[in-house]
Coordinates of C-alpha atoms and ligand atoms in Angstrom, one line a residue:
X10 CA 126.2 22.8 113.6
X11 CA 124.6 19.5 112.0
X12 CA 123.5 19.8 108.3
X13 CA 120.1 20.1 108.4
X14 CA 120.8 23.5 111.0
X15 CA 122.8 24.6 108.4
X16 CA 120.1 23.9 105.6
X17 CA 117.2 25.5 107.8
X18 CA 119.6 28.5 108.4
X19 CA 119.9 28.8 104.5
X20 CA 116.3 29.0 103.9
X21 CA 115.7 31.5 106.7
X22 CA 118.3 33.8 105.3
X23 CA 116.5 33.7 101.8
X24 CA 112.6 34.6 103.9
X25 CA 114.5 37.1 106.0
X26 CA 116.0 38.8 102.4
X27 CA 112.2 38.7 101.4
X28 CA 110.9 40.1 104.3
X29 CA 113.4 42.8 104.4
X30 CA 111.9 44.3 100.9
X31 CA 109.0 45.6 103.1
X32 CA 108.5 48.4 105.6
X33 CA 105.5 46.8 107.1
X34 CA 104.3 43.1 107.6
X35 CA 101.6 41.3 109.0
X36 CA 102.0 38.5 111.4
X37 CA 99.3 35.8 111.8
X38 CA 100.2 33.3 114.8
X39 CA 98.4 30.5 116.6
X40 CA 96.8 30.6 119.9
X41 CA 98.9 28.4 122.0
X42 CA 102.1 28.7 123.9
X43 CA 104.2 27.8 120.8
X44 CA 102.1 30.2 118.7
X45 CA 102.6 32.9 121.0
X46 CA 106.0 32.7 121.6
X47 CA 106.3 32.2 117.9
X48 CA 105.0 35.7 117.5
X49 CA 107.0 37.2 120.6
X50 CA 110.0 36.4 118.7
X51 CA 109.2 37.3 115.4
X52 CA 107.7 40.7 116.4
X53 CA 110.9 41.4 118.9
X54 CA 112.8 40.8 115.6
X55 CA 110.8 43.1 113.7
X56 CA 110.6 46.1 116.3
X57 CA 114.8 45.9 116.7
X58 CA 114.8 46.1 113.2
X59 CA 112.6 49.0 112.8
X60 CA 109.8 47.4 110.6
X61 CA 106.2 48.5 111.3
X62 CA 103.7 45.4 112.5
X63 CA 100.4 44.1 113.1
X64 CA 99.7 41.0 114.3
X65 CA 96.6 38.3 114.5
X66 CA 95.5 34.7 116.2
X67 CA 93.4 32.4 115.3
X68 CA 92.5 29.1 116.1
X69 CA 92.7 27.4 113.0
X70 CA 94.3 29.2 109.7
X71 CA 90.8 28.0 107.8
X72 CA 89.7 29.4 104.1
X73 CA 87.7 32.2 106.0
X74 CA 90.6 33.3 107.8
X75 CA 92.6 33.9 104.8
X76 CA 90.2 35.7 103.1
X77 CA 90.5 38.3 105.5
X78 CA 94.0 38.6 105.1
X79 CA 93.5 38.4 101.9
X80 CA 91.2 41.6 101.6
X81 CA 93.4 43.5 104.0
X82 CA 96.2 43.5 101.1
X83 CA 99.2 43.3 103.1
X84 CA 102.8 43.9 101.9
X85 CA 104.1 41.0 103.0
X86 CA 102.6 38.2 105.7
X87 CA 104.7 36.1 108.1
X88 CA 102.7 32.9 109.6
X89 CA 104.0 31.1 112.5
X90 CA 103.0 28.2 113.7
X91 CA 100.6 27.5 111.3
X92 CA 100.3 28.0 107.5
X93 CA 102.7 25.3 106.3
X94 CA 99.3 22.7 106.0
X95 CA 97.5 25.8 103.6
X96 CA 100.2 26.7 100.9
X97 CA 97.6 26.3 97.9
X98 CA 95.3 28.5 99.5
X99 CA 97.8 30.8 100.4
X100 CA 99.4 31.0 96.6
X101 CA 95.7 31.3 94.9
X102 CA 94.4 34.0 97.2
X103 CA 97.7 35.8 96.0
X104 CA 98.8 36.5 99.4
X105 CA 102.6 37.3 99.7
X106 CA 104.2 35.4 102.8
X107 CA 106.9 33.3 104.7
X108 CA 105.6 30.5 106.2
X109 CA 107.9 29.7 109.8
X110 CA 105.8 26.4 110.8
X111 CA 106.4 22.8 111.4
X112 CA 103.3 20.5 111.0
X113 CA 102.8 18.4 108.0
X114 CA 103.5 20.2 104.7
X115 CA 100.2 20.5 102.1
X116 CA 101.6 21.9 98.8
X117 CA 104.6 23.7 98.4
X118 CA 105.2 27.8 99.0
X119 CA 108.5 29.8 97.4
X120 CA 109.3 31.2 101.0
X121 CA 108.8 28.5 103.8
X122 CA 110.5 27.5 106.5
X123 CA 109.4 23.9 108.1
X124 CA 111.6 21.2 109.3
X125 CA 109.6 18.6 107.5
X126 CA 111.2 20.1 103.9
X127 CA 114.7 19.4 105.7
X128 CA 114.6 15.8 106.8
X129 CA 113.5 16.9 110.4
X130 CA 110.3 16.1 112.3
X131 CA 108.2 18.8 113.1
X132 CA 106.5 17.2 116.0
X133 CA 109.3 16.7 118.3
X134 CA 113.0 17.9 116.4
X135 CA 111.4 21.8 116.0
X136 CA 108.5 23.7 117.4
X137 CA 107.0 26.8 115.3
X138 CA 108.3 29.1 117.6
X139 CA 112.1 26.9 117.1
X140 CA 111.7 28.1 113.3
X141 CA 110.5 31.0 114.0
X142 CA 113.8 31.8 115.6
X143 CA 116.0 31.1 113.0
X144 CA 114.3 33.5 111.1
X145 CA 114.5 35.9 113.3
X146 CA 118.2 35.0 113.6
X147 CA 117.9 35.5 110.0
X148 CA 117.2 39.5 110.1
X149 CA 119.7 40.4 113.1
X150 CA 121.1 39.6 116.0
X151 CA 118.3 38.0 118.0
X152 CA 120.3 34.6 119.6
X153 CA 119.0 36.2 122.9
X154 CA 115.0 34.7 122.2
X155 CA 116.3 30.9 121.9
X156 CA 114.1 30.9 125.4
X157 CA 111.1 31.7 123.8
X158 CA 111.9 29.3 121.3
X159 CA 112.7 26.4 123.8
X160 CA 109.6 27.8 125.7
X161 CA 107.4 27.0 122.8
X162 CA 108.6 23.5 121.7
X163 CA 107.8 22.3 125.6
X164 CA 104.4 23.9 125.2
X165 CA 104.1 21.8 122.4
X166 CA 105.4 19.1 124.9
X167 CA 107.7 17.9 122.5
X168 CA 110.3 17.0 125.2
X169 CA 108.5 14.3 126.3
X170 CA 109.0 11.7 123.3
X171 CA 112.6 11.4 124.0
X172 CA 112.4 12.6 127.4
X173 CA 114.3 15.3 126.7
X174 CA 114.7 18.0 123.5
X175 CA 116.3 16.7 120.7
X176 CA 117.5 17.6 117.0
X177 CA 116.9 21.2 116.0
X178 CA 115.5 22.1 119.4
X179 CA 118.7 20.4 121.2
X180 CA 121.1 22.7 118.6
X181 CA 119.0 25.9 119.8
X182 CA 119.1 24.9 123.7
X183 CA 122.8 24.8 123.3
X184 CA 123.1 28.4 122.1
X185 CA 120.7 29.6 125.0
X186 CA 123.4 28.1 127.3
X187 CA 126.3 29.1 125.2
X188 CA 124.6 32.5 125.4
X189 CA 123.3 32.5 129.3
X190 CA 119.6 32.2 128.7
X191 CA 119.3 28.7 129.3
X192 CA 119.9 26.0 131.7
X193 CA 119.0 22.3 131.2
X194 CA 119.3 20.1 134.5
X195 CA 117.5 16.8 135.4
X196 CA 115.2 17.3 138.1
X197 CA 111.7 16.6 139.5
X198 CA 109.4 16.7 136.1
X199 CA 105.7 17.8 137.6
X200 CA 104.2 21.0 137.3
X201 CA 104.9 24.3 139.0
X202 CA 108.4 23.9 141.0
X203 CA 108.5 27.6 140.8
X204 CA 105.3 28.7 142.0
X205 CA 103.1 26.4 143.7
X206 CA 103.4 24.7 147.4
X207 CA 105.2 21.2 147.2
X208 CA 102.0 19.4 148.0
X209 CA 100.4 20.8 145.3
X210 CA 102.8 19.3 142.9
X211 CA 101.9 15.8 144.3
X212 CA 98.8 16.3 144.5
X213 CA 98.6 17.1 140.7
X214 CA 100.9 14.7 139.3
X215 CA 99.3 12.9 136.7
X216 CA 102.0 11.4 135.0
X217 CA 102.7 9.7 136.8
X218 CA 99.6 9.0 138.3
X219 CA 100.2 8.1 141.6
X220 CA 97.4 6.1 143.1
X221 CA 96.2 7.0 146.9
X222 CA 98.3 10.8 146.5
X223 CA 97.3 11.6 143.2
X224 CA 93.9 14.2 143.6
X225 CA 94.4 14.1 147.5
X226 CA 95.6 16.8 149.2
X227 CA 95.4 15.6 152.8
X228 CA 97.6 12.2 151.6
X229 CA 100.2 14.7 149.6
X230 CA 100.7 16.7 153.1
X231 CA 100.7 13.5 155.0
X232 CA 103.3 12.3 152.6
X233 CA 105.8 14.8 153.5
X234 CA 104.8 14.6 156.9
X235 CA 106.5 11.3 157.5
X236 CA 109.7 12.5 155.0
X237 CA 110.1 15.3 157.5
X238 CA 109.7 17.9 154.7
X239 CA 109.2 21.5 156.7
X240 CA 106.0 22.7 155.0
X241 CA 106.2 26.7 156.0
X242 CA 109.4 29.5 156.2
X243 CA 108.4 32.6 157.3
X244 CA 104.1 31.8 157.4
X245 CA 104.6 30.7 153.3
X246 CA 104.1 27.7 152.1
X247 CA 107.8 26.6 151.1
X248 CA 108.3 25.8 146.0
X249 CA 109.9 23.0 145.3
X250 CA 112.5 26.1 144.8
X251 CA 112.9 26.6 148.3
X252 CA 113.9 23.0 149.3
X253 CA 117.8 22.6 150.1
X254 CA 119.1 19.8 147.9
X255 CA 119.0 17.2 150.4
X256 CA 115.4 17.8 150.6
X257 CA 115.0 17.7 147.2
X258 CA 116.9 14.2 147.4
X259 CA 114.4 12.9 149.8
X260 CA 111.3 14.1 148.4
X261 CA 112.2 12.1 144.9
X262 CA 113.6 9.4 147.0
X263 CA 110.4 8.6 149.1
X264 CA 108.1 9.1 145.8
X265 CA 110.4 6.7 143.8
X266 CA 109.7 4.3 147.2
X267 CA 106.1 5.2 147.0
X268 CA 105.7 4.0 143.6
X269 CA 107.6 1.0 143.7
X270 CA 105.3 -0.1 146.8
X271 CA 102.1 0.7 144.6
X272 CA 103.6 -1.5 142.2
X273 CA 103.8 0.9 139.5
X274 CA 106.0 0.0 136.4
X275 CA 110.1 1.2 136.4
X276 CA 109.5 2.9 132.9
X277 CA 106.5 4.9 134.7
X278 CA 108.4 5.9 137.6
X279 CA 111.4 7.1 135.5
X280 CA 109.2 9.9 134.4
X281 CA 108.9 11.5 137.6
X282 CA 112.7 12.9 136.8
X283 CA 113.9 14.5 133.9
X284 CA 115.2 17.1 132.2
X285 CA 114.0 20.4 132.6
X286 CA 114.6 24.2 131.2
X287 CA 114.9 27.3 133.2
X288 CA 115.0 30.9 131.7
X289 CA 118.5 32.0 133.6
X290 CA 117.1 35.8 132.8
X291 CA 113.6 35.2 134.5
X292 CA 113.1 35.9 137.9
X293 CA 112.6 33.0 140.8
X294 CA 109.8 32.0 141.6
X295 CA 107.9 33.4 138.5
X296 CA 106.2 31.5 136.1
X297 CA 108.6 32.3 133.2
X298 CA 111.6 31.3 134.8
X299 CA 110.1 27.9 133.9
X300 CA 109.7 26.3 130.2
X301 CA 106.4 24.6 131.4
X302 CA 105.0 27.2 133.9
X303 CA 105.5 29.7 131.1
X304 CA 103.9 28.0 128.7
X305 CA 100.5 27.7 131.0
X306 CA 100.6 31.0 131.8
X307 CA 100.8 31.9 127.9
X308 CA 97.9 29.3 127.5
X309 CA 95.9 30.9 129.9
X310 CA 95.9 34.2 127.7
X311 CA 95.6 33.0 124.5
X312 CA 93.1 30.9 125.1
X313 CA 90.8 33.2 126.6
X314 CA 90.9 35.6 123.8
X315 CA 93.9 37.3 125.6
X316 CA 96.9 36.8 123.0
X317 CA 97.8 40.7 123.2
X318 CA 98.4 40.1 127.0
X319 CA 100.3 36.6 126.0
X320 CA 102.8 38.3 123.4
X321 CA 103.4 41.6 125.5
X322 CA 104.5 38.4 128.4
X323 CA 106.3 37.5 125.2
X324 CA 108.0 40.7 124.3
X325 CA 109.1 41.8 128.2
X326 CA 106.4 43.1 129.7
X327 CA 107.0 42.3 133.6
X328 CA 104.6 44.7 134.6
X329 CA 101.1 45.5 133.9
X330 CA 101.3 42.6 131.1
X331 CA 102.4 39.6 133.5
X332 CA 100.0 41.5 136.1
X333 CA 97.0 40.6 134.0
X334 CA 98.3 37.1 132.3
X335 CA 98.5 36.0 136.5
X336 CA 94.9 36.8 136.8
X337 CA 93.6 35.3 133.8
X338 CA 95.9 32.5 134.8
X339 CA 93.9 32.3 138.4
X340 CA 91.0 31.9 136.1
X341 CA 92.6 29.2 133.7
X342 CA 93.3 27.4 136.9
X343 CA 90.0 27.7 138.0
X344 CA 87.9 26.8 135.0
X345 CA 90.2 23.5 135.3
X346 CA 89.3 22.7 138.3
X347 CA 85.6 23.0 137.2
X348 CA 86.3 21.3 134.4
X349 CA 88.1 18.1 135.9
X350 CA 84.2 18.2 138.8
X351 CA 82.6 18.2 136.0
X352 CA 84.1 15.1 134.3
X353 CA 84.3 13.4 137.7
X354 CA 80.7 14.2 138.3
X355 CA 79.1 13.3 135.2
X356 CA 82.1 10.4 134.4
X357 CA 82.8 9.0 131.2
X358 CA 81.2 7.0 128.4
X359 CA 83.4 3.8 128.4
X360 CA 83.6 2.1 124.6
X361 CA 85.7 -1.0 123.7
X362 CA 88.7 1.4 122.8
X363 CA 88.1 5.1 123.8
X364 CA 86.4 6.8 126.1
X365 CA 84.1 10.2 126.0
X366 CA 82.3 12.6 127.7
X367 CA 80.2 15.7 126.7
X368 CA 81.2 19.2 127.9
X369 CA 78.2 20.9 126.2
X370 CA 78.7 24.2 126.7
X371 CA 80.1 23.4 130.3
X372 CA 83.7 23.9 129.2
X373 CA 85.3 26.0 126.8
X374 CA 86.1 24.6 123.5
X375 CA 89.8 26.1 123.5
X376 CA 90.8 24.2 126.8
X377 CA 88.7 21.2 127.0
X378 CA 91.6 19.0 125.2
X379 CA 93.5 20.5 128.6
X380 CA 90.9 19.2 130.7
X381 CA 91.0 15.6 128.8
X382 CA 94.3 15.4 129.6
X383 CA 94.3 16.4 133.2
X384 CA 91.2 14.1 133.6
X385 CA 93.2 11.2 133.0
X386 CA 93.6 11.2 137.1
X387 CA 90.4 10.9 137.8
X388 CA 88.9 7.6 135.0
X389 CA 88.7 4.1 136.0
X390 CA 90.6 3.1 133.3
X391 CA 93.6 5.1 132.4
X392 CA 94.4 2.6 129.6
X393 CA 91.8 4.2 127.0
X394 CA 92.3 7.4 125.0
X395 CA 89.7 10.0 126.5
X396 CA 88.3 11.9 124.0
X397 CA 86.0 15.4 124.9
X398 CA 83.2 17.1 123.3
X399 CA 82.3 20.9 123.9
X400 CA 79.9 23.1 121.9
X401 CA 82.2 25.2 119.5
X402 CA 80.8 27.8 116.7
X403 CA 79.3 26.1 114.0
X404 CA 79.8 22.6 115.4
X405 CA 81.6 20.3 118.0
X406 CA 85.0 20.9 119.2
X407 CA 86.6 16.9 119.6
X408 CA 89.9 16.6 121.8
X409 CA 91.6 13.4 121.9
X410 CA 94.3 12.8 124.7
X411 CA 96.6 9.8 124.7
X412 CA 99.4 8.3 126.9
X413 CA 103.3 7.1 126.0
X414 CA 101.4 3.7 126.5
X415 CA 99.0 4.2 124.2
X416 CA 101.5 5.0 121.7
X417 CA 103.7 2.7 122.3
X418 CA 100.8 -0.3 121.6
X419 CA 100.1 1.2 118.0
X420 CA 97.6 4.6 118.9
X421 CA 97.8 7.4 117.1
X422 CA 95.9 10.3 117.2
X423 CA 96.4 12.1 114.8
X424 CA 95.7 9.9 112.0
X425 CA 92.2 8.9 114.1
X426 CA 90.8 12.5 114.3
X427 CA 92.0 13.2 110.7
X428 CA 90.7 10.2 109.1
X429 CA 87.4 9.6 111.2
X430 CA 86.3 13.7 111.5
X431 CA 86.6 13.6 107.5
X432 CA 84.3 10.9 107.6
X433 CA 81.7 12.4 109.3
X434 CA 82.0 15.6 107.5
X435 CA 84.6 17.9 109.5
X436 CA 88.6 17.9 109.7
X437 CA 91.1 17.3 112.8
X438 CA 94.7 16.4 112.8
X439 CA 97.1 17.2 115.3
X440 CA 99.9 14.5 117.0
X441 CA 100.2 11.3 117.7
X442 CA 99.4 12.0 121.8
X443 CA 97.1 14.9 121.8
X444 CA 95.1 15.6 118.4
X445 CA 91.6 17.4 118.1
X446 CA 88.5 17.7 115.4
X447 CA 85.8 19.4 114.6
X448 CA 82.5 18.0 112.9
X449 CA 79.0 18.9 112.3
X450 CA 76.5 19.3 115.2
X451 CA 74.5 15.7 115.4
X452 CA 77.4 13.9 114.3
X453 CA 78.7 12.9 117.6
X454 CA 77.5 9.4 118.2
X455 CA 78.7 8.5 115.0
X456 CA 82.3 9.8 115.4
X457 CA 82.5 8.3 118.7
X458 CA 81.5 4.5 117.2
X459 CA 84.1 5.1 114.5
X460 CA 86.7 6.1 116.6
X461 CA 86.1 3.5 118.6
X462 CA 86.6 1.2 115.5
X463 CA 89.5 2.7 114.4
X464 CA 91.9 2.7 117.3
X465 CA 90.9 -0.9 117.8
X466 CA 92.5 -1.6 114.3
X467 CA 95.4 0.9 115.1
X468 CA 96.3 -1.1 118.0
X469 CA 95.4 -4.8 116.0
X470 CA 97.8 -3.5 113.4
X471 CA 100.6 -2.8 115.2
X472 CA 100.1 -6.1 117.3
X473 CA 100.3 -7.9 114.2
X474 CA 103.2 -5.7 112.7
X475 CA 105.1 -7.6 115.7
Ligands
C5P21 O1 98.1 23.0 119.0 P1 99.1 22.0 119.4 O2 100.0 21.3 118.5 O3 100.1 22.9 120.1 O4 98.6 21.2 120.7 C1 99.4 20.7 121.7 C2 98.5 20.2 122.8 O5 98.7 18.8 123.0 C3 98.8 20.9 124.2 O6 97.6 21.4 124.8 C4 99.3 19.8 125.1 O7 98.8 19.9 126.4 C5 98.9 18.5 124.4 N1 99.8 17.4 124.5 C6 99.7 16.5 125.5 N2 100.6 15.5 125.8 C7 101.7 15.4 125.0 C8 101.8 16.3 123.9 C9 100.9 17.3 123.7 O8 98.7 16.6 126.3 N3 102.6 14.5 125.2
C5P22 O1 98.2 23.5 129.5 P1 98.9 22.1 129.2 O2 98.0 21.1 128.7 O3 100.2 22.2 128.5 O4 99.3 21.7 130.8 C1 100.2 20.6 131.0 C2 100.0 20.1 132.4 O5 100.2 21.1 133.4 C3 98.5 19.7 132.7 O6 98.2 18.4 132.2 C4 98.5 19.8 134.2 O7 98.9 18.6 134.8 C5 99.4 20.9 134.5 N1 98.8 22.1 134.9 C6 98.5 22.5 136.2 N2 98.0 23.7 136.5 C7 97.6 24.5 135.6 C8 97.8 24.2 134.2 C9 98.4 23.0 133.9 O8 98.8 21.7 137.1 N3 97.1 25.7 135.9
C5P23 O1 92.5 21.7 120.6 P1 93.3 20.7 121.1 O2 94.2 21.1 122.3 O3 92.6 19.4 121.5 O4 94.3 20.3 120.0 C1 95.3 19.3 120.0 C2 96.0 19.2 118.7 O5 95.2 19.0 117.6 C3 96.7 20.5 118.4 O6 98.0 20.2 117.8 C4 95.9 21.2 117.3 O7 96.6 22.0 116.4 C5 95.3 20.0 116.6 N1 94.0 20.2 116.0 C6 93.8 20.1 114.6 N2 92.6 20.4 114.0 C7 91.6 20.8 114.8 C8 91.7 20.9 116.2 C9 92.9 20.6 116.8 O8 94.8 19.8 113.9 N3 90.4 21.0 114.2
ZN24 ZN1 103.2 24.4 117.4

């Protein structure tokens, strides 16, 4: 176990100690995938050890938000996944908690556990929901949810800056093994290998984008036409699970070919393998026997004002719980196929160093940074951020989506949405590849133009930094 484990494990013993003082605790979580997982394995924790809970998620922990909790005078408050960037407002409201989180620290709290205070980054080393297990690892014998925890760092994508889970996250995955949750593997990286029909994968892919299949069902079929892929077994379309591993071979094979011939670049193609987590204890062919199907499927509860459905997912619930998170999922699917028509339809605003476009009320606030991602596929230029308005309560919601690319010539998101939505009046943070905002209605035009400023000197700086 490496020293900064050891130190996180420390800490977590003296919240779980605190926690322990109380009969009854309140949990306040995030609504994402790592936020909900975060809360499936704190609230397992707290129902094996006989505690009494309640539990709430919000978007954003703001000042209104914890003067709720606040007023509810609650024993004792555990927030995961957020809370860590609110200390000071969570001392002077005089609100007893433990903080399990890991984005950027703001002030200091007697019981919080964040990889940041250890000499670990938060974004890509430990999720909320990888702290939130060592808490709960803390108050018993709970080494059985390091899938929940793995689950929610890959919501939080943060596999993909070293291409596979490192640091904190890495020492967790090797206990899920060492336990028999867990399986790491390289293999095919895009989206749904358990549940969807091969073609669809293709036909999906946007990293990476693969020009002439990419968006085109007829060309993905075609495709493994000529590879000889059989398409049905027994009238059903045939996973990516169903394919023997010769097949599998070919498949990658002919798609590495593929891009090669569309000239694509080597460090692009790498990406279509790589490694991948599969929950040994989940049933094939279900969403949650796969880190990134899982986490969509929790996204498309959460989301939707559905975390109960999300966290009973979380807690076990194969029945009537995962019955109800597939149908909102059929919906989540749905609104982003709208979504992506409605950004092909109306297309982008293209400025010097971003582009935009304006969801109105067209597209939900809580998955229209989902939307700027996946509409990535379908821009002229793919070498510009794409940034995404949508109507939100009591102002504009701003997503901004980013590329490894991007990144890698000096973007960074998260300082742009924090720096440039203060300017205008609002706040924003996030990461350096996916970061959001919100600011006051009729600012819009002016935060674009900022923006637009600002990643231009992100990206002069780090040209001249070379
Ligand atoms: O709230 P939070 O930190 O979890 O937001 C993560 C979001 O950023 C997810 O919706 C994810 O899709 C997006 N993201 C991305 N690409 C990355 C990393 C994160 O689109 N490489
Ligand atoms: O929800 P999140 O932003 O984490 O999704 C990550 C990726 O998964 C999306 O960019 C998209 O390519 C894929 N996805 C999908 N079908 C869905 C949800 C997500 O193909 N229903
Ligand atoms: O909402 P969206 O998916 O675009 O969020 C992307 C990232 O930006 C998330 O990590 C989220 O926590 C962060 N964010 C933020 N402040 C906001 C909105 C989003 O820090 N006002
Ligand atoms: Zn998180």
């Amino acid at each position: 176990m490496s020293e900064t484990m050891k130190a996180l494990y420390k800490e977590a013993a003296k919240c779980a100690e605190e926690i322990k003082k109380y009969k009854s605790v309140h949990v306040v979580s995030h609504i994402d995938a790592d936020g909900l997982t975060s809360a499936g394995i704190i609230c397992t924790a707290l129902e094996r050890g006989n505690f009494e809970y309640t539990t709430r998620f919000v978007k954003q922990l703001d000042e209104k938000a914890l003067d709720t909790i606040a007023d509810e005078n609650h024993d004792i408050v555990i927030f995961t996944d957020l809370g860590s960037g609110m200390c000071e407002q969570i001392e002077s409201r005089g609100i007893h908690a433990v903080i399990s989180d890991h984005h950027q620290p703001q002030g200091s709290y007697q019981f919080h556990l964040n990889p940041h205070l250890f000499g670990a980054n938060g974004s890509y080393e430990l999720s909320g929901s990888g702290s939130t297990y060592l808490l709960a690892s803390a108050l018993g014998k709970n080494q059985d949810l390091s899938s929940l925890a793995i689950v929610g760092a890959v919501g939080d994508m943060q596999h993909l800056k070293m291409g596979q889970l490192v640091g904190i996250n890495r020492e967790i995955l090797e206990e899920g093994v060492k336990e028999g949750t867990l399986q790491f593997k390289k293999d095919l990286t895009l989206f749904g290998k358990q549940t969807r029909p091969i073609y669809k994968l293709i036909q999906y892919s946007s990293d990476p984008y693969l020009p002439g299949l990419t968006g085109n069902e007829e060309a993905c079929i075609e495709f493994l036409h000529t590879l000889n892929i059989r398409f049905n077994q027994n009238e059903r379309w045939r996973r990516w699970i169903d394919l023997e591993d010769p097949e599998k071979q070919k498949v990658v094979s002919g798609l590495i070919q593929y891009c090669l011939k569309s000239g694509i670049p080597s460090y692009k193609i790498e990406r279509l393998v790589g490694e991948v987590y599969v929950l040994l204890r989940e049933k094939e062919g279900t969403e949650m026997r796969d880190a990134s199907e899982f986490s969509t499927l929790l996204n498309a509860t959460a989301r939707y004002d559905h975390a109960e459905i999300g966290l009973a997912v979380c807690m076990g619930d194969r029945e009537k719980g995962y019955e109800d998170a597939r149908k909102l999922l059929a919906e989540h699917r749905q609104n982003l196929v709208n979504g992506l028509m409605y950004v092909k339809e109306k297309g982008v605003v293209q400025l010097e160093n971003i582009q935009y476009f304006d969801a109105g009320s067209e597209i939900k606030e809580t998955i229209v940074g989902i939307i700027a991602g996946m509409s990535s596929t379908l821009v002229k230029n793919r070498n510009l951020p794409i940034i995404a308005f949508a109507k939100a309560e009591g102002g504009i919601k701003v997503s901004a989506r980013g590329t490894q690319d991007l990144i890698r010539r000096g973007v960074n998101l998260s300082e742009a949405m924090s720096m440039i939505s203060a300017e205008v009046g609002g706040a924003g943070g996030g990461h350096d590849i996916a970061a959001g905002a919100t600011i006051p209605n009729g600012k819009k035009e002016e935060f674009a133009r900022k923006l637009d400023l600002f990643i231009g000197e992100q990206m002069q700086r780090k040209a001249h930094s070379k």
